[in-house]
Tab-separated table of C-alpha atoms in Angstrom:
chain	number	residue	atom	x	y	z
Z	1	UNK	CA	56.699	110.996	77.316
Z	2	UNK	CA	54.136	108.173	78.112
Z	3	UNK	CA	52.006	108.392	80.925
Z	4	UNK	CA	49.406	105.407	82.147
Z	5	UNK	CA	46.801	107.708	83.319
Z	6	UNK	CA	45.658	111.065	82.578
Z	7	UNK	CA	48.024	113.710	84.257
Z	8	UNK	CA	49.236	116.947	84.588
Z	9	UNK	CA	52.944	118.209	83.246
Z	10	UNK	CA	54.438	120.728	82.311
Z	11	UNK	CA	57.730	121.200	80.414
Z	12	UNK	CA	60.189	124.254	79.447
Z	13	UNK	CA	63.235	123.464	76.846
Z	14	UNK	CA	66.082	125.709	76.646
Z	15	UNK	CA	68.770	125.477	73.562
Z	16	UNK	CA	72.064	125.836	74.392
Z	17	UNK	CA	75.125	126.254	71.815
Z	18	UNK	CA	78.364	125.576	72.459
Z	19	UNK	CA	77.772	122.993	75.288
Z	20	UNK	CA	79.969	119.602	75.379
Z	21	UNK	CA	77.438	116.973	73.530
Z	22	UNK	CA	78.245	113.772	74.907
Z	23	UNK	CA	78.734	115.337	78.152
Z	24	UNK	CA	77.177	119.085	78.848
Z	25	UNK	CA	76.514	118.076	82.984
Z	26	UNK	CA	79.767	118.822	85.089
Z	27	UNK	CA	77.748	118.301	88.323
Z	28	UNK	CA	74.364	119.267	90.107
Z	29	UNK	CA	72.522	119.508	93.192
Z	30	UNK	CA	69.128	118.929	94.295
Z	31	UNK	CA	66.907	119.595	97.293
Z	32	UNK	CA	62.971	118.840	97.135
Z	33	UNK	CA	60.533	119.765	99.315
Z	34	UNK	CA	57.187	118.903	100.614
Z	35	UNK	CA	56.163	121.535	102.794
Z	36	UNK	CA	54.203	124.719	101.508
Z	37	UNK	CA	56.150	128.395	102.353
Z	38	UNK	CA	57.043	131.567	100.274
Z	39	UNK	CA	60.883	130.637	100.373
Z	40	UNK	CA	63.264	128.229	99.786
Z	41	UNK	CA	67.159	127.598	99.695
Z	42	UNK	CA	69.061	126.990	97.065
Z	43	UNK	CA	71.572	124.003	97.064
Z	44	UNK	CA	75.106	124.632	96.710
Z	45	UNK	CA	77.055	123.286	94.106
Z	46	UNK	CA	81.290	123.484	93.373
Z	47	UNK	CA	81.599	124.049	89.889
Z	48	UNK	CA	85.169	124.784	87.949
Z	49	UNK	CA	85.312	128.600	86.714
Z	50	UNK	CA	83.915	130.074	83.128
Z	51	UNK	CA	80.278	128.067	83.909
Z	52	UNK	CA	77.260	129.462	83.277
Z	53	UNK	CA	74.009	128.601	85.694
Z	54	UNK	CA	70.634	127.857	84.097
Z	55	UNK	CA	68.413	127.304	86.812
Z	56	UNK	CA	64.814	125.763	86.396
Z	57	UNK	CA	62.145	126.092	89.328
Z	58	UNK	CA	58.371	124.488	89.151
Z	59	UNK	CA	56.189	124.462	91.657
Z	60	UNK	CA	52.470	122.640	91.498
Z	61	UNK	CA	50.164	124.834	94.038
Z	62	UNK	CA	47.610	126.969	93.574
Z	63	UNK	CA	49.088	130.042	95.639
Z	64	UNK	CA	51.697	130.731	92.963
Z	65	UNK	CA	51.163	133.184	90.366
Z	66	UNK	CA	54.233	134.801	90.198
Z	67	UNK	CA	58.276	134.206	90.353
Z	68	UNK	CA	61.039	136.329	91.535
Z	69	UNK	CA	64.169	134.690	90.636
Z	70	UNK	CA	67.779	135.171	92.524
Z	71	UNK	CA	69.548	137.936	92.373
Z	72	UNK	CA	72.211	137.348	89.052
Z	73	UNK	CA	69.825	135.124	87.015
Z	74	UNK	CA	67.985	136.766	84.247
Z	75	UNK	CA	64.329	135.070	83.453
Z	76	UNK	CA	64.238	133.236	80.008
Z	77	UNK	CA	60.784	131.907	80.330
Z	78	UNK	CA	57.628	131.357	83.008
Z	79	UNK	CA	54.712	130.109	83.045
Z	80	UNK	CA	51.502	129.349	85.171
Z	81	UNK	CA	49.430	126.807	84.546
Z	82	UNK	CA	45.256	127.186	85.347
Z	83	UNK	CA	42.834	124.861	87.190
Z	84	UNK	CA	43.258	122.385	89.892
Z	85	UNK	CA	46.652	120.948	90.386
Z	86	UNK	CA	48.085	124.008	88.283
Z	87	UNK	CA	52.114	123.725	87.478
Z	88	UNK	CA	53.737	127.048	87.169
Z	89	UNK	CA	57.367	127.014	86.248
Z	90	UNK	CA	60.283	129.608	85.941
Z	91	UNK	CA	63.952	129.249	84.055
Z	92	UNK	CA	66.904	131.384	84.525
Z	93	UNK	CA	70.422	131.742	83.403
Z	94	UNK	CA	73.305	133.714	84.809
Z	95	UNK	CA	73.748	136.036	81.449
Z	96	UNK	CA	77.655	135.368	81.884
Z	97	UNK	CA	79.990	132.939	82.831
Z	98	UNK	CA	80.572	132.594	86.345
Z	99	UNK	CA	83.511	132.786	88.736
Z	100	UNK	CA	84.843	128.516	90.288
Z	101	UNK	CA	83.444	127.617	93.613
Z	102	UNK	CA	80.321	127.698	95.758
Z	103	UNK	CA	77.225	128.691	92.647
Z	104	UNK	CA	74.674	129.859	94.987
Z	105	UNK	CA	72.625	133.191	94.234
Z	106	UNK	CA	73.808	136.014	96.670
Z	107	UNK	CA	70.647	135.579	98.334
Z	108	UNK	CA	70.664	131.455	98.355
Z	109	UNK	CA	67.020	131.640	98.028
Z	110	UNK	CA	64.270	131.628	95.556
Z	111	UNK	CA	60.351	132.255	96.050
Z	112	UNK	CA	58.046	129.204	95.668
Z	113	UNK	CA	59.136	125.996	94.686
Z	114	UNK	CA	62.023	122.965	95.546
Z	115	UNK	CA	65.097	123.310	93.946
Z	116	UNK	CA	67.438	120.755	91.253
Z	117	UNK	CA	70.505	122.225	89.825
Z	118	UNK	CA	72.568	120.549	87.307
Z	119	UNK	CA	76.099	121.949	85.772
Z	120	UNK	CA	77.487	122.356	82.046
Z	121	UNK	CA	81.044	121.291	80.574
Z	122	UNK	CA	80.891	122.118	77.207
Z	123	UNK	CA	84.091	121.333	75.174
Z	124	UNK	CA	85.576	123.592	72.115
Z	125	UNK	CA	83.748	122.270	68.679
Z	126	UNK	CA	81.085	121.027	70.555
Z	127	UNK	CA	77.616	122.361	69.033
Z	128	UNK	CA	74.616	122.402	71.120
Z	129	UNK	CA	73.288	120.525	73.459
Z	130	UNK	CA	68.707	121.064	74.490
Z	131	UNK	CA	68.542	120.888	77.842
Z	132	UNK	CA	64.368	119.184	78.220
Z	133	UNK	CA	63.172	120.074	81.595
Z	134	UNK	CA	60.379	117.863	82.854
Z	135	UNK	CA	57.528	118.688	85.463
Z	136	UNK	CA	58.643	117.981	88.673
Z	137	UNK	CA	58.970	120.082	92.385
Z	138	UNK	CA	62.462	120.962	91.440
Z	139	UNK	CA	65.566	123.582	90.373
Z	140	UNK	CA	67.766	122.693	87.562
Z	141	UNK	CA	70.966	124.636	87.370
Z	142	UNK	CA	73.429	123.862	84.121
Z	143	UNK	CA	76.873	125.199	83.762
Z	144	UNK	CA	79.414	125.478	81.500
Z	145	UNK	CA	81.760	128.149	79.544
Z	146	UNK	CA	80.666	128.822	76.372
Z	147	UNK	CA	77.192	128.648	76.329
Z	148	UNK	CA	74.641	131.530	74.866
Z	149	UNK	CA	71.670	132.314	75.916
Z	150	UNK	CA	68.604	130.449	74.257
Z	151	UNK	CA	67.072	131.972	70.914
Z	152	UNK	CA	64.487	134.075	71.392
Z	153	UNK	CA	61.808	131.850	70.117
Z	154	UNK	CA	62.188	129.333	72.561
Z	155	UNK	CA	62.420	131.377	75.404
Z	156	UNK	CA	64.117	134.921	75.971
Z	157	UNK	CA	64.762	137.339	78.577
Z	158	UNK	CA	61.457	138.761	80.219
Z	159	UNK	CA	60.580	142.603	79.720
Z	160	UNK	CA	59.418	145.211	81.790
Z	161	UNK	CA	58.702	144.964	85.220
């Protein structure tokens, strides 16, 4: 990535195997936001069944030191950035492939942060596909049947509470 001035970014990659490689998105939806609050809702997407949802939040304020994610997503990595203009980040997957229709978390909402959600179609023989997740005041979501969860030295499941 080349940048003409000095700036902030952050970025979280996820590995996927199993994921369609000329074409792992089936669809995704996006909603940004410019206001500052605690809460926001998550887009709704229509997605075919045996998908699984990554989902990838950042936020750039300095009130946020700490994600909750959806209920049914399972935290694979966060971070929070220090200084002015901090970037703190959180990904999430579903842990299993879900059911076809409306992909929204029970609770449609996540705290801190604007939301981008993309979906997965992987294909049998594909073999992986990295999903690169740029800085930005978004929620990526990617679905697809097949996929596993990212190795544990990129990113794995949090601990504890």
């Amino acid at each position: 990535m080349t940048m003409d001035l000095a700036r902030k970014t952050g970025t979280t990659l996820l590995a996927y195997s199993g994921t369609n490689a000329t074409a792992p998105i089936e669809a995704f939806a996006a909603a940004a936001e410019d206001i500052d609050r605690a809460e926001h809702t998550t887009p709704p997407v229509v997605t075919s069944a045996e998908r699984w949802t990554v989902s990838f939040w950042a936020d750039k304020t300095v009130d946020n030191s700490a994600w909750t994610p959806p209920a049914g997503q399972i935290a694979r990595h966060e971070s929070h950035g220090t200084g002015v203009g901090r970037i703190s980040m959180l990904a999430t997957d579903s842990g299993q492939r879900d059911p076809a229709g409306d992909q929204r978390p029970p609770d449609r909402h996540i705290e801190l942060g604007g939301q981008h959600r993309d979906d997965v179609d992987p294909r049998p023989g594909a073999r992986r596909s990295l999903i690169e997740h740029p800085n930005r005041r978004g929620r990526e979501r990617v679905e697809g049947p097949g996929l596993r969860p990212p190795r544990r030295h990129w990113c794995g499941p949090r601990r504890g509470g």
